Amino acid sequence: NAGVTQTPKFRILKIGQSMTLQCTQDMNHNYMYWYRQDPGMGLKLIYYSVGAGITDKGEVPNGYNVSRSTTEDFPLRLELAAPSQTSVYFCASSTRLLTGGSILPDEQYFGPGTRLTVT
Amino acid sequence: GENVEQHPSTLSVQEGDSAVIKCTYSDSASNYFPWYKQELGKGPQLIIDIRSNVGEKKDQRIAVTLNKTAKHFSLHITETQPEDSAVYFCAASPLRDDKIIFGKGTRLHILP
């Protein structure tokens, strides 16, 4: 298993340009997430998905869009890049444990990240 | 919603000594508490997790304790080694929530 893969690794955008950050997982996980990590800071949730065709906003969704047409792929779209979107972007996936009739959260597997600079 | 506070933000420890990182959470319904380690230039990776039905869990030099009454949990690393230098994140997952909420991270330096 390759796990969670992200492309590209690095990208420089000019203000106003658009781009799509790709994320693919091969673990058949239903749950997928996009985070951004600013220098020296923690992880902020942008969008997440609990399955194909279902997406929801996280803590900082403005300026981003997502889609989930398949279980494997969860691309993140930046329509009008702004300097405030300079960050490292991480995609993650997870599953749920079914134990004793309860559905429990489980480990999130992270991709290697995409470093984006908007100038 | 859930809020996770993590302390300290930076911790320097002599090699061989122990390191302790503490977190508090606000939502008493949270029942899953993972800890992630992030090395430079990489994505976070789970190192240990604990669920609300236990108070302590150990894995070699790493242990996590959970106090549900006080709503805090801690990461303990014993006999620290240079490769323990990294950023550590705690997190909490409320029951029936599809997200986990991360703390702001602790940068751990192991001094030679």
JSON list of C-alpha atoms in Angstrom, two decimals:
[
{"chain": "A", "resi": 1, "resn": "ASN", "atom": "CA", "xyz": [0.00, 0.00, 0.00]},
{"chain": "A", "resi": 2, "resn": "ALA", "atom": "CA", "xyz": [1.22, 3.46, -0.89]},
{"chain": "A", "resi": 3, "resn": "GLY", "atom": "CA", "xyz": [-1.02, 4.96, 1.84]},
{"chain": "A", "resi": 4, "resn": "VAL", "atom": "CA", "xyz": [-1.93, 8.62, 1.26]},
{"chain": "A", "resi": 5, "resn": "THR", "atom": "CA", "xyz": [-0.23, 10.34, -1.66]},
{"chain": "A", "resi": 6, "resn": "GLN", "atom": "CA", "xyz": [-0.30, 14.05, -2.46]},
{"chain": "A", "resi": 7, "resn": "THR", "atom": "CA", "xyz": [0.75, 15.96, -5.54]},
{"chain": "A", "resi": 8, "resn": "PRO", "atom": "CA", "xyz": [2.45, 18.28, -6.14]},
{"chain": "A", "resi": 9, "resn": "LYS", "atom": "CA", "xyz": [5.08, 18.44, -3.38]},
{"chain": "A", "resi": 10, "resn": "PHE", "atom": "CA", "xyz": [5.78, 22.12, -3.98]},
{"chain": "A", "resi": 11, "resn": "ARG", "atom": "CA", "xyz": [4.04, 24.88, -5.91]},
{"chain": "A", "resi": 12, "resn": "ILE", "atom": "CA", "xyz": [4.40, 28.62, -6.34]},
{"chain": "A", "resi": 13, "resn": "LEU", "atom": "CA", "xyz": [1.30, 30.49, -7.45]},
{"chain": "A", "resi": 14, "resn": "LYS", "atom": "CA", "xyz": [0.73, 34.09, -8.41]},
{"chain": "A", "resi": 15, "resn": "ILE", "atom": "CA", "xyz": [-2.11, 35.98, -6.72]},
{"chain": "A", "resi": 16, "resn": "GLY", "atom": "CA", "xyz": [-5.39, 35.22, -8.46]},
{"chain": "A", "resi": 17, "resn": "GLN", "atom": "CA", "xyz": [-4.28, 31.96, -10.05]},
{"chain": "A", "resi": 18, "resn": "SER", "atom": "CA", "xyz": [-6.09, 28.73, -9.36]},
{"chain": "A", "resi": 19, "resn": "MET", "atom": "CA", "xyz": [-4.90, 25.18, -8.79]},
{"chain": "A", "resi": 20, "resn": "THR", "atom": "CA", "xyz": [-5.96, 21.78, -7.53]},
{"chain": "A", "resi": 21, "resn": "LEU", "atom": "CA", "xyz": [-4.09, 19.85, -4.86]},
{"chain": "A", "resi": 22, "resn": "GLN", "atom": "CA", "xyz": [-4.47, 16.13, -5.44]},
{"chain": "A", "resi": 23, "resn": "CYS", "atom": "CA", "xyz": [-4.92, 13.52, -2.72]},
{"chain": "A", "resi": 24, "resn": "THR", "atom": "CA", "xyz": [-5.34, 9.77, -3.19]},
{"chain": "A", "resi": 25, "resn": "GLN", "atom": "CA", "xyz": [-5.50, 6.93, -0.69]},
{"chain": "A", "resi": 26, "resn": "ASP", "atom": "CA", "xyz": [-5.42, 3.21, -1.38]},
{"chain": "A", "resi": 27, "resn": "MET", "atom": "CA", "xyz": [-6.65, 1.94, 1.99]},
{"chain": "A", "resi": 28, "resn": "ASN", "atom": "CA", "xyz": [-10.37, 2.04, 1.12]},
{"chain": "A", "resi": 29, "resn": "HIS", "atom": "CA", "xyz": [-10.97, 4.60, 3.87]},
{"chain": "A", "resi": 30, "resn": "ASN", "atom": "CA", "xyz": [-14.30, 6.37, 3.88]},
{"chain": "A", "resi": 31, "resn": "TYR", "atom": "CA", "xyz": [-13.10, 9.40, 5.83]},
{"chain": "A", "resi": 32, "resn": "MET", "atom": "CA", "xyz": [-10.80, 11.97, 4.27]},
{"chain": "A", "resi": 33, "resn": "TYR", "atom": "CA", "xyz": [-9.59, 15.36, 5.48]},
{"chain": "A", "resi": 34, "resn": "TRP", "atom": "CA", "xyz": [-7.73, 18.44, 4.31]},
{"chain": "A", "resi": 35, "resn": "TYR", "atom": "CA", "xyz": [-5.65, 20.45, 6.79]},
{"chain": "A", "resi": 36, "resn": "ARG", "atom": "CA", "xyz": [-3.42, 23.47, 6.46]},
{"chain": "A", "resi": 37, "resn": "GLN", "atom": "CA", "xyz": [-0.42, 24.09, 8.68]},
{"chain": "A", "resi": 38, "resn": "ASP", "atom": "CA", "xyz": [1.02, 27.58, 8.85]},
{"chain": "A", "resi": 39, "resn": "PRO", "atom": "CA", "xyz": [4.67, 28.01, 9.97]},
{"chain": "A", "resi": 40, "resn": "GLY", "atom": "CA", "xyz": [5.11, 27.07, 13.61]},
{"chain": "A", "resi": 41, "resn": "MET", "atom": "CA", "xyz": [1.40, 26.44, 14.03]},
{"chain": "A", "resi": 42, "resn": "GLY", "atom": "CA", "xyz": [-0.95, 23.53, 14.45]},
{"chain": "A", "resi": 43, "resn": "LEU", "atom": "CA", "xyz": [-3.29, 21.86, 12.01]},
{"chain": "A", "resi": 44, "resn": "LYS", "atom": "CA", "xyz": [-6.46, 23.60, 10.90]},
{"chain": "A", "resi": 45, "resn": "LEU", "atom": "CA", "xyz": [-9.22, 21.58, 9.23]},
{"chain": "A", "resi": 46, "resn": "ILE", "atom": "CA", "xyz": [-10.33, 22.99, 5.87]},
{"chain": "A", "resi": 47, "resn": "TYR", "atom": "CA", "xyz": [-12.82, 20.39, 4.59]},
{"chain": "A", "resi": 48, "resn": "TYR", "atom": "CA", "xyz": [-13.60, 16.77, 5.25]},
{"chain": "A", "resi": 49, "resn": "SER", "atom": "CA", "xyz": [-15.60, 13.93, 3.73]},
{"chain": "A", "resi": 50, "resn": "VAL", "atom": "CA", "xyz": [-17.25, 10.90, 5.30]},
{"chain": "A", "resi": 51, "resn": "GLY", "atom": "CA", "xyz": [-17.71, 9.08, 2.01]},
{"chain": "A", "resi": 52, "resn": "ALA", "atom": "CA", "xyz": [-18.02, 9.45, -1.73]},
{"chain": "A", "resi": 53, "resn": "GLY", "atom": "CA", "xyz": [-20.42, 12.25, -2.62]},
{"chain": "A", "resi": 54, "resn": "ILE", "atom": "CA", "xyz": [-20.40, 13.80, 0.87]},
{"chain": "A", "resi": 55, "resn": "THR", "atom": "CA", "xyz": [-18.29, 16.78, 1.93]},
{"chain": "A", "resi": 56, "resn": "ASP", "atom": "CA", "xyz": [-18.47, 19.23, 4.80]},
{"chain": "A", "resi": 57, "resn": "LYS", "atom": "CA", "xyz": [-16.74, 22.40, 5.93]},
{"chain": "A", "resi": 58, "resn": "GLY", "atom": "CA", "xyz": [-14.13, 22.44, 8.63]},
{"chain": "A", "resi": 59, "resn": "GLU", "atom": "CA", "xyz": [-12.69, 25.33, 10.60]},
{"chain": "A", "resi": 60, "resn": "VAL", "atom": "CA", "xyz": [-11.23, 27.39, 7.71]},
{"chain": "A", "resi": 61, "resn": "PRO", "atom": "CA", "xyz": [-13.08, 26.60, 4.44]},
{"chain": "A", "resi": 62, "resn": "ASN", "atom": "CA", "xyz": [-13.14, 30.08, 2.86]},
{"chain": "A", "resi": 63, "resn": "GLY", "atom": "CA", "xyz": [-11.25, 30.25, -0.44]},
{"chain": "A", "resi": 64, "resn": "TYR", "atom": "CA", "xyz": [-11.31, 26.48, -0.97]},
{"chain": "A", "resi": 65, "resn": "ASN", "atom": "CA", "xyz": [-13.53, 23.87, -2.55]},
{"chain": "A", "resi": 66, "resn": "VAL", "atom": "CA", "xyz": [-13.51, 20.09, -2.53]},
{"chain": "A", "resi": 67, "resn": "SER", "atom": "CA", "xyz": [-15.20, 17.19, -4.26]},
{"chain": "A", "resi": 68, "resn": "ARG", "atom": "CA", "xyz": [-15.35, 13.47, -3.52]},
{"chain": "A", "resi": 69, "resn": "SER", "atom": "CA", "xyz": [-16.50, 11.54, -6.56]},
{"chain": "A", "resi": 70, "resn": "THR", "atom": "CA", "xyz": [-14.65, 8.34, -5.58]},
{"chain": "A", "resi": 71, "resn": "THR", "atom": "CA", "xyz": [-13.56, 6.73, -2.32]},
{"chain": "A", "resi": 72, "resn": "GLU", "atom": "CA", "xyz": [-9.90, 7.07, -3.29]},
{"chain": "A", "resi": 73, "resn": "ASP", "atom": "CA", "xyz": [-9.65, 10.72, -4.35]},
{"chain": "A", "resi": 74, "resn": "PHE", "atom": "CA", "xyz": [-10.27, 13.97, -2.48]},
{"chain": "A", "resi": 75, "resn": "PRO", "atom": "CA", "xyz": [-8.94, 16.98, -4.44]},
{"chain": "A", "resi": 76, "resn": "LEU", "atom": "CA", "xyz": [-8.72, 20.46, -2.92]},
{"chain": "A", "resi": 77, "resn": "ARG", "atom": "CA", "xyz": [-9.34, 23.41, -5.23]},
{"chain": "A", "resi": 78, "resn": "LEU", "atom": "CA", "xyz": [-8.06, 26.97, -4.75]},
{"chain": "A", "resi": 79, "resn": "GLU", "atom": "CA", "xyz": [-9.94, 29.29, -7.11]},
{"chain": "A", "resi": 80, "resn": "LEU", "atom": "CA", "xyz": [-8.36, 32.72, -6.55]},
{"chain": "A", "resi": 81, "resn": "ALA", "atom": "CA", "xyz": [-5.08, 32.26, -4.73]},
{"chain": "A", "resi": 82, "resn": "ALA", "atom": "CA", "xyz": [-4.24, 34.83, -2.05]},
{"chain": "A", "resi": 83, "resn": "PRO", "atom": "CA", "xyz": [-1.02, 35.31, -0.01]},
{"chain": "A", "resi": 84, "resn": "SER", "atom": "CA", "xyz": [-2.95, 34.20, 3.10]},
{"chain": "A", "resi": 85, "resn": "GLN", "atom": "CA", "xyz": [-3.17, 30.74, 1.53]},
{"chain": "A", "resi": 86, "resn": "THR", "atom": "CA", "xyz": [0.59, 30.29, 1.69]},
{"chain": "A", "resi": 87, "resn": "SER", "atom": "CA", "xyz": [0.88, 27.18, 3.85]},
{"chain": "A", "resi": 88, "resn": "VAL", "atom": "CA", "xyz": [1.64, 23.48, 3.93]},
{"chain": "A", "resi": 89, "resn": "TYR", "atom": "CA", "xyz": [-1.40, 21.40, 3.06]},
{"chain": "A", "resi": 90, "resn": "PHE", "atom": "CA", "xyz": [-1.91, 17.90, 4.42]},
{"chain": "A", "resi": 91, "resn": "CYS", "atom": "CA", "xyz": [-4.44, 15.35, 3.31]},
{"chain": "A", "resi": 92, "resn": "ALA", "atom": "CA", "xyz": [-5.42, 12.53, 5.67]},
{"chain": "A", "resi": 93, "resn": "SER", "atom": "CA", "xyz": [-7.67, 9.50, 5.65]},
{"chain": "A", "resi": 94, "resn": "SER", "atom": "CA", "xyz": [-9.14, 7.24, 8.30]},
{"chain": "A", "resi": 95, "resn": "THR", "atom": "CA", "xyz": [-11.65, 4.54, 8.94]},
{"chain": "A", "resi": 96, "resn": "ARG", "atom": "CA", "xyz": [-13.88, 3.68, 11.85]},
{"chain": "A", "resi": 97, "resn": "LEU", "atom": "CA", "xyz": [-13.79, 0.73, 14.23]},
{"chain": "A", "resi": 98, "resn": "LEU", "atom": "CA", "xyz": [-16.94, -1.29, 14.77]},
{"chain": "A", "resi": 99, "resn": "THR", "atom": "CA", "xyz": [-16.70, -2.62, 18.32]},
{"chain": "A", "resi": 100, "resn": "GLY", "atom": "CA", "xyz": [-19.48, -3.92, 20.50]},
{"chain": "A", "resi": 101, "resn": "GLY", "atom": "CA", "xyz": [-22.13, -2.19, 18.43]},
{"chain": "A", "resi": 102, "resn": "SER", "atom": "CA", "xyz": [-20.33, 1.17, 18.59]},
{"chain": "A", "resi": 103, "resn": "ILE", "atom": "CA", "xyz": [-18.61, 2.97, 15.72]},
{"chain": "A", "resi": 104, "resn": "LEU", "atom": "CA", "xyz": [-15.36, 4.42, 17.06]},
{"chain": "A", "resi": 105, "resn": "PRO", "atom": "CA", "xyz": [-12.86, 6.84, 15.48]},
{"chain": "A", "resi": 106, "resn": "ASP", "atom": "CA", "xyz": [-9.46, 5.47, 14.51]},
{"chain": "A", "resi": 107, "resn": "GLU", "atom": "CA", "xyz": [-6.02, 6.63, 13.41]},
{"chain": "A", "resi": 108, "resn": "GLN", "atom": "CA", "xyz": [-5.70, 9.29, 10.72]},
{"chain": "A", "resi": 109, "resn": "TYR", "atom": "CA", "xyz": [-3.05, 8.56, 8.08]},
{"chain": "A", "resi": 110, "resn": "PHE", "atom": "CA", "xyz": [-1.42, 11.68, 6.69]},
{"chain": "A", "resi": 111, "resn": "GLY", "atom": "CA", "xyz": [0.13, 12.34, 3.32]},
{"chain": "A", "resi": 112, "resn": "PRO", "atom": "CA", "xyz": [3.59, 13.96, 2.96]},
{"chain": "A", "resi": 113, "resn": "GLY", "atom": "CA", "xyz": [2.14, 17.42, 2.35]},
{"chain": "A", "resi": 114, "resn": "THR", "atom": "CA", "xyz": [2.12, 20.08, -0.37]},
{"chain": "A", "resi": 115, "resn": "ARG", "atom": "CA", "xyz": [4.07, 23.28, 0.28]},
{"chain": "A", "resi": 116, "resn": "LEU", "atom": "CA", "xyz": [2.25, 26.16, -1.43]},
{"chain": "A", "resi": 117, "resn": "THR", "atom": "CA", "xyz": [3.55, 29.70, -1.77]},
{"chain": "A", "resi": 118, "resn": "VAL", "atom": "CA", "xyz": [1.34, 32.49, -3.16]},
{"chain": "A", "resi": 119, "resn": "THR", "atom": "CA", "xyz": [3.16, 35.66, -4.22]},
{"chain": "B", "resi": 1, "resn": "GLY", "atom": "CA", "xyz": [-17.50, 22.53, 19.98]},
{"chain": "B", "resi": 2, "resn": "GLU", "atom": "CA", "xyz": [-14.43, 20.76, 21.26]},
{"chain": "B", "resi": 3, "resn": "ASN", "atom": "CA", "xyz": [-11.37, 22.82, 22.20]},
{"chain": "B", "resi": 4, "resn": "VAL", "atom": "CA", "xyz": [-7.97, 21.27, 22.94]},
{"chain": "B", "resi": 5, "resn": "GLU", "atom": "CA", "xyz": [-5.25, 23.15, 24.81]},
{"chain": "B", "resi": 6, "resn": "GLN", "atom": "CA", "xyz": [-1.67, 21.84, 24.77]},
{"chain": "B", "resi": 7, "resn": "HIS", "atom": "CA", "xyz": [1.30, 22.79, 26.97]},
{"chain": "B", "resi": 8, "resn": "PRO", "atom": "CA", "xyz": [4.12, 23.58, 26.79]},
{"chain": "B", "resi": 9, "resn": "SER", "atom": "CA", "xyz": [4.61, 24.94, 23.27]},
{"chain": "B", "resi": 10, "resn": "THR", "atom": "CA", "xyz": [8.35, 24.21, 23.48]},
{"chain": "B", "resi": 11, "resn": "LEU", "atom": "CA", "xyz": [10.18, 21.70, 25.68]},
{"chain": "B", "resi": 12, "resn": "SER", "atom": "CA", "xyz": [13.90, 21.05, 25.97]},
{"chain": "B", "resi": 13, "resn": "VAL", "atom": "CA", "xyz": [15.01, 17.88, 27.72]},
{"chain": "B", "resi": 14, "resn": "GLN", "atom": "CA", "xyz": [18.45, 16.37, 28.35]},
{"chain": "B", "resi": 15, "resn": "GLU", "atom": "CA", "xyz": [18.98, 13.10, 26.51]},
{"chain": "B", "resi": 16, "resn": "GLY", "atom": "CA", "xyz": [18.01, 10.22, 28.78]},
{"chain": "B", "resi": 17, "resn": "ASP", "atom": "CA", "xyz": [15.59, 12.28, 30.87]},
{"chain": "B", "resi": 18, "resn": "SER", "atom": "CA", "xyz": [11.79, 12.11, 30.65]},
{"chain": "B", "resi": 19, "resn": "ALA", "atom": "CA", "xyz": [9.48, 14.47, 28.79]},
{"chain": "B", "resi": 20, "resn": "VAL", "atom": "CA", "xyz": [5.86, 15.19, 29.66]},
{"chain": "B", "resi": 21, "resn": "ILE", "atom": "CA", "xyz": [3.35, 17.03, 27.45]},
{"chain": "B", "resi": 22, "resn": "LYS", "atom": "CA", "xyz": [-0.09, 17.91, 28.78]},
{"chain": "B", "resi": 23, "resn": "CYS", "atom": "CA", "xyz": [-3.43, 18.55, 27.09]},
{"chain": "B", "resi": 24, "resn": "THR", "atom": "CA", "xyz": [-6.87, 19.55, 28.27]},
{"chain": "B", "resi": 25, "resn": "TYR", "atom": "CA", "xyz": [-10.14, 19.24, 26.38]},
{"chain": "B", "resi": 26, "resn": "SER", "atom": "CA", "xyz": [-13.51, 20.88, 26.81]},
{"chain": "B", "resi": 27, "resn": "ASP", "atom": "CA", "xyz": [-16.11, 18.40, 25.52]},
{"chain": "B", "resi": 28, "resn": "SER", "atom": "CA", "xyz": [-16.87, 15.76, 28.13]},
{"chain": "B", "resi": 29, "resn": "ALA", "atom": "CA", "xyz": [-18.32, 13.56, 25.35]},
{"chain": "B", "resi": 30, "resn": "SER", "atom": "CA", "xyz": [-14.89, 13.10, 23.74]},
{"chain": "B", "resi": 31, "resn": "ASN", "atom": "CA", "xyz": [-13.83, 9.49, 23.85]},
{"chain": "B", "resi": 32, "resn": "TYR", "atom": "CA", "xyz": [-10.73, 9.13, 21.63]},
{"chain": "B", "resi": 33, "resn": "PHE", "atom": "CA", "xyz": [-7.40, 10.82, 22.31]},
{"chain": "B", "resi": 34, "resn": "PRO", "atom": "CA", "xyz": [-4.56, 10.26, 19.83]},
{"chain": "B", "resi": 35, "resn": "TRP", "atom": "CA", "xyz": [-1.01, 11.63, 19.89]},
{"chain": "B", "resi": 36, "resn": "TYR", "atom": "CA", "xyz": [0.85, 12.41, 16.68]},
{"chain": "B", "resi": 37, "resn": "LYS", "atom": "CA", "xyz": [4.54, 13.01, 16.04]},
{"chain": "B", "resi": 38, "resn": "GLN", "atom": "CA", "xyz": [5.62, 15.25, 13.17]},
{"chain": "B", "resi": 39, "resn": "GLU", "atom": "CA", "xyz": [9.22, 15.16, 12.01]},
{"chain": "B", "resi": 40, "resn": "LEU", "atom": "CA", "xyz": [10.64, 17.98, 9.92]},
{"chain": "B", "resi": 41, "resn": "GLY", "atom": "CA", "xyz": [9.22, 18.05, 6.41]},
{"chain": "B", "resi": 42, "resn": "LYS", "atom": "CA", "xyz": [6.82, 15.16, 6.98]},
{"chain": "B", "resi": 43, "resn": "GLY", "atom": "CA", "xyz": [3.18, 14.60, 7.78]},
{"chain": "B", "resi": 44, "resn": "PRO", "atom": "CA", "xyz": [2.07, 13.76, 11.34]},
{"chain": "B", "resi": 45, "resn": "GLN", "atom": "CA", "xyz": [2.17, 10.11, 12.33]},
{"chain": "B", "resi": 46, "resn": "LEU", "atom": "CA", "xyz": [0.24, 8.42, 15.12]},
{"chain": "B", "resi": 47, "resn": "ILE", "atom": "CA", "xyz": [2.47, 7.25, 17.98]},
{"chain": "B", "resi": 48, "resn": "ILE", "atom": "CA", "xyz": [-0.10, 6.24, 20.57]},
{"chain": "B", "resi": 49, "resn": "ASP", "atom": "CA", "xyz": [-3.80, 6.67, 21.30]},
{"chain": "B", "resi": 50, "resn": "ILE", "atom": "CA", "xyz": [-6.14, 6.06, 24.20]},
{"chain": "B", "resi": 51, "resn": "ARG", "atom": "CA", "xyz": [-9.87, 5.60, 24.45]},
{"chain": "B", "resi": 52, "resn": "SER", "atom": "CA", "xyz": [-12.06, 6.77, 27.29]},
{"chain": "B", "resi": 53, "resn": "ASN", "atom": "CA", "xyz": [-12.56, 3.32, 28.79]},
{"chain": "B", "resi": 54, "resn": "VAL", "atom": "CA", "xyz": [-8.94, 3.12, 30.02]},
{"chain": "B", "resi": 55, "resn": "GLY", "atom": "CA", "xyz": [-6.82, 5.40, 32.17]},
{"chain": "B", "resi": 56, "resn": "GLU", "atom": "CA", "xyz": [-3.34, 4.57, 30.92]},
{"chain": "B", "resi": 57, "resn": "LYS", "atom": "CA", "xyz": [-1.66, 2.95, 27.95]},
{"chain": "B", "resi": 58, "resn": "LYS", "atom": "CA", "xyz": [2.02, 2.13, 27.37]},
{"chain": "B", "resi": 59, "resn": "ASP", "atom": "CA", "xyz": [4.08, 1.29, 24.34]},
{"chain": "B", "resi": 60, "resn": "GLN", "atom": "CA", "xyz": [7.76, 0.81, 25.16]},
{"chain": "B", "resi": 61, "resn": "ARG", "atom": "CA", "xyz": [9.12, 4.25, 26.14]},
{"chain": "B", "resi": 62, "resn": "ILE", "atom": "CA", "xyz": [5.85, 6.07, 25.47]},
{"chain": "B", "resi": 63, "resn": "ALA", "atom": "CA", "xyz": [2.83, 6.22, 27.75]},
{"chain": "B", "resi": 64, "resn": "VAL", "atom": "CA", "xyz": [-0.40, 8.20, 27.77]},
{"chain": "B", "resi": 65, "resn": "THR", "atom": "CA", "xyz": [-2.60, 8.86, 30.79]},
{"chain": "B", "resi": 66, "resn": "LEU", "atom": "CA", "xyz": [-6.20, 10.05, 30.75]},
{"chain": "B", "resi": 67, "resn": "ASN", "atom": "CA", "xyz": [-8.18, 11.71, 33.52]},
{"chain": "B", "resi": 68, "resn": "LYS", "atom": "CA", "xyz": [-11.77, 11.99, 32.30]},
{"chain": "B", "resi": 69, "resn": "THR", "atom": "CA", "xyz": [-12.99, 13.73, 35.43]},
{"chain": "B", "resi": 70, "resn": "ALA", "atom": "CA", "xyz": [-10.49, 16.55, 35.05]},
{"chain": "B", "resi": 71, "resn": "LYS", "atom": "CA", "xyz": [-10.64, 16.37, 31.23]},
{"chain": "B", "resi": 72, "resn": "HIS", "atom": "CA", "xyz": [-6.93, 16.16, 30.71]},
{"chain": "B", "resi": 73, "resn": "PHE", "atom": "CA", "xyz": [-4.49, 13.70, 29.20]},
{"chain": "B", "resi": 74, "resn": "SER", "atom": "CA", "xyz": [-0.71, 13.55, 29.04]},
{"chain": "B", "resi": 75, "resn": "LEU", "atom": "CA", "xyz": [2.08, 12.05, 26.96]},
{"chain": "B", "resi": 76, "resn": "HIS", "atom": "CA", "xyz": [5.11, 10.66, 28.80]},
{"chain": "B", "resi": 77, "resn": "ILE", "atom": "CA", "xyz": [8.34, 9.80, 26.99]},
{"chain": "B", "resi": 78, "resn": "THR", "atom": "CA", "xyz": [10.99, 8.11, 29.11]},
{"chain": "B", "resi": 79, "resn": "GLU", "atom": "CA", "xyz": [14.73, 7.68, 28.40]},
{"chain": "B", "resi": 80, "resn": "THR", "atom": "CA", "xyz": [14.55, 10.28, 25.64]},
{"chain": "B", "resi": 81, "resn": "GLN", "atom": "CA", "xyz": [16.74, 9.85, 22.58]},
{"chain": "B", "resi": 82, "resn": "PRO", "atom": "CA", "xyz": [17.82, 12.29, 19.82]},
{"chain": "B", "resi": 83, "resn": "GLU", "atom": "CA", "xyz": [15.26, 10.81, 17.42]},
{"chain": "B", "resi": 84, "resn": "ASP", "atom": "CA", "xyz": [12.49, 11.91, 19.78]},
{"chain": "B", "resi": 85, "resn": "SER", "atom": "CA", "xyz": [13.12, 15.51, 18.70]},
{"chain": "B", "resi": 86, "resn": "ALA", "atom": "CA", "xyz": [10.00, 16.52, 16.77]},
{"chain": "B", "resi": 87, "resn": "VAL", "atom": "CA", "xyz": [6.67, 18.34, 17.10]},
{"chain": "B", "resi": 88, "resn": "TYR", "atom": "CA", "xyz": [4.02, 16.44, 19.05]},
{"chain": "B", "resi": 89, "resn": "PHE", "atom": "CA", "xyz": [0.27, 17.03, 18.70]},
{"chain": "B", "resi": 90, "resn": "CYS", "atom": "CA", "xyz": [-2.48, 15.85, 20.99]},
{"chain": "B", "resi": 91, "resn": "ALA", "atom": "CA", "xyz": [-6.05, 15.56, 19.72]},
{"chain": "B", "resi": 92, "resn": "ALA", "atom": "CA", "xyz": [-9.54, 14.73, 20.92]},
{"chain": "B", "resi": 93, "resn": "SER", "atom": "CA", "xyz": [-12.52, 13.28, 19.11]},
{"chain": "B", "resi": 94, "resn": "PRO", "atom": "CA", "xyz": [-16.01, 13.93, 20.44]},
{"chain": "B", "resi": 95, "resn": "LEU", "atom": "CA", "xyz": [-18.47, 11.07, 20.39]},
{"chain": "B", "resi": 96, "resn": "ARG", "atom": "CA", "xyz": [-20.46, 10.90, 17.14]},
{"chain": "B", "resi": 97, "resn": "ASP", "atom": "CA", "xyz": [-18.25, 13.55, 15.54]},
{"chain": "B", "resi": 98, "resn": "ASP", "atom": "CA", "xyz": [-16.46, 12.87, 12.28]},
{"chain": "B", "resi": 99, "resn": "LYS", "atom": "CA", "xyz": [-13.55, 15.16, 13.07]},
{"chain": "B", "resi": 100, "resn": "ILE", "atom": "CA", "xyz": [-10.71, 15.21, 15.55]},
{"chain": "B", "resi": 101, "resn": "ILE", "atom": "CA", "xyz": [-9.57, 18.48, 17.11]},
{"chain": "B", "resi": 102, "resn": "PHE", "atom": "CA", "xyz": [-5.82, 19.04, 17.38]},
{"chain": "B", "resi": 103, "resn": "GLY", "atom": "CA", "xyz": [-3.86, 20.96, 19.97]},
{"chain": "B", "resi": 104, "resn": "LYS", "atom": "CA", "xyz": [-1.38, 23.57, 18.76]},
{"chain": "B", "resi": 105, "resn": "GLY", "atom": "CA", "xyz": [1.63, 21.31, 19.16]},
{"chain": "B", "resi": 106, "resn": "THR", "atom": "CA", "xyz": [4.75, 21.01, 21.33]},
{"chain": "B", "resi": 107, "resn": "ARG", "atom": "CA", "xyz": [8.22, 21.29, 19.85]},
{"chain": "B", "resi": 108, "resn": "LEU", "atom": "CA", "xyz": [10.43, 18.84, 21.75]},
{"chain": "B", "resi": 109, "resn": "HIS", "atom": "CA", "xyz": [14.21, 19.31, 21.67]},
{"chain": "B", "resi": 110, "resn": "ILE", "atom": "CA", "xyz": [16.43, 16.54, 23.02]},
{"chain": "B", "resi": 111, "resn": "LEU", "atom": "CA", "xyz": [19.70, 18.07, 24.18]},
{"chain": "B", "resi": 112, "resn": "PRO", "atom": "CA", "xyz": [22.95, 16.02, 23.91]}
]
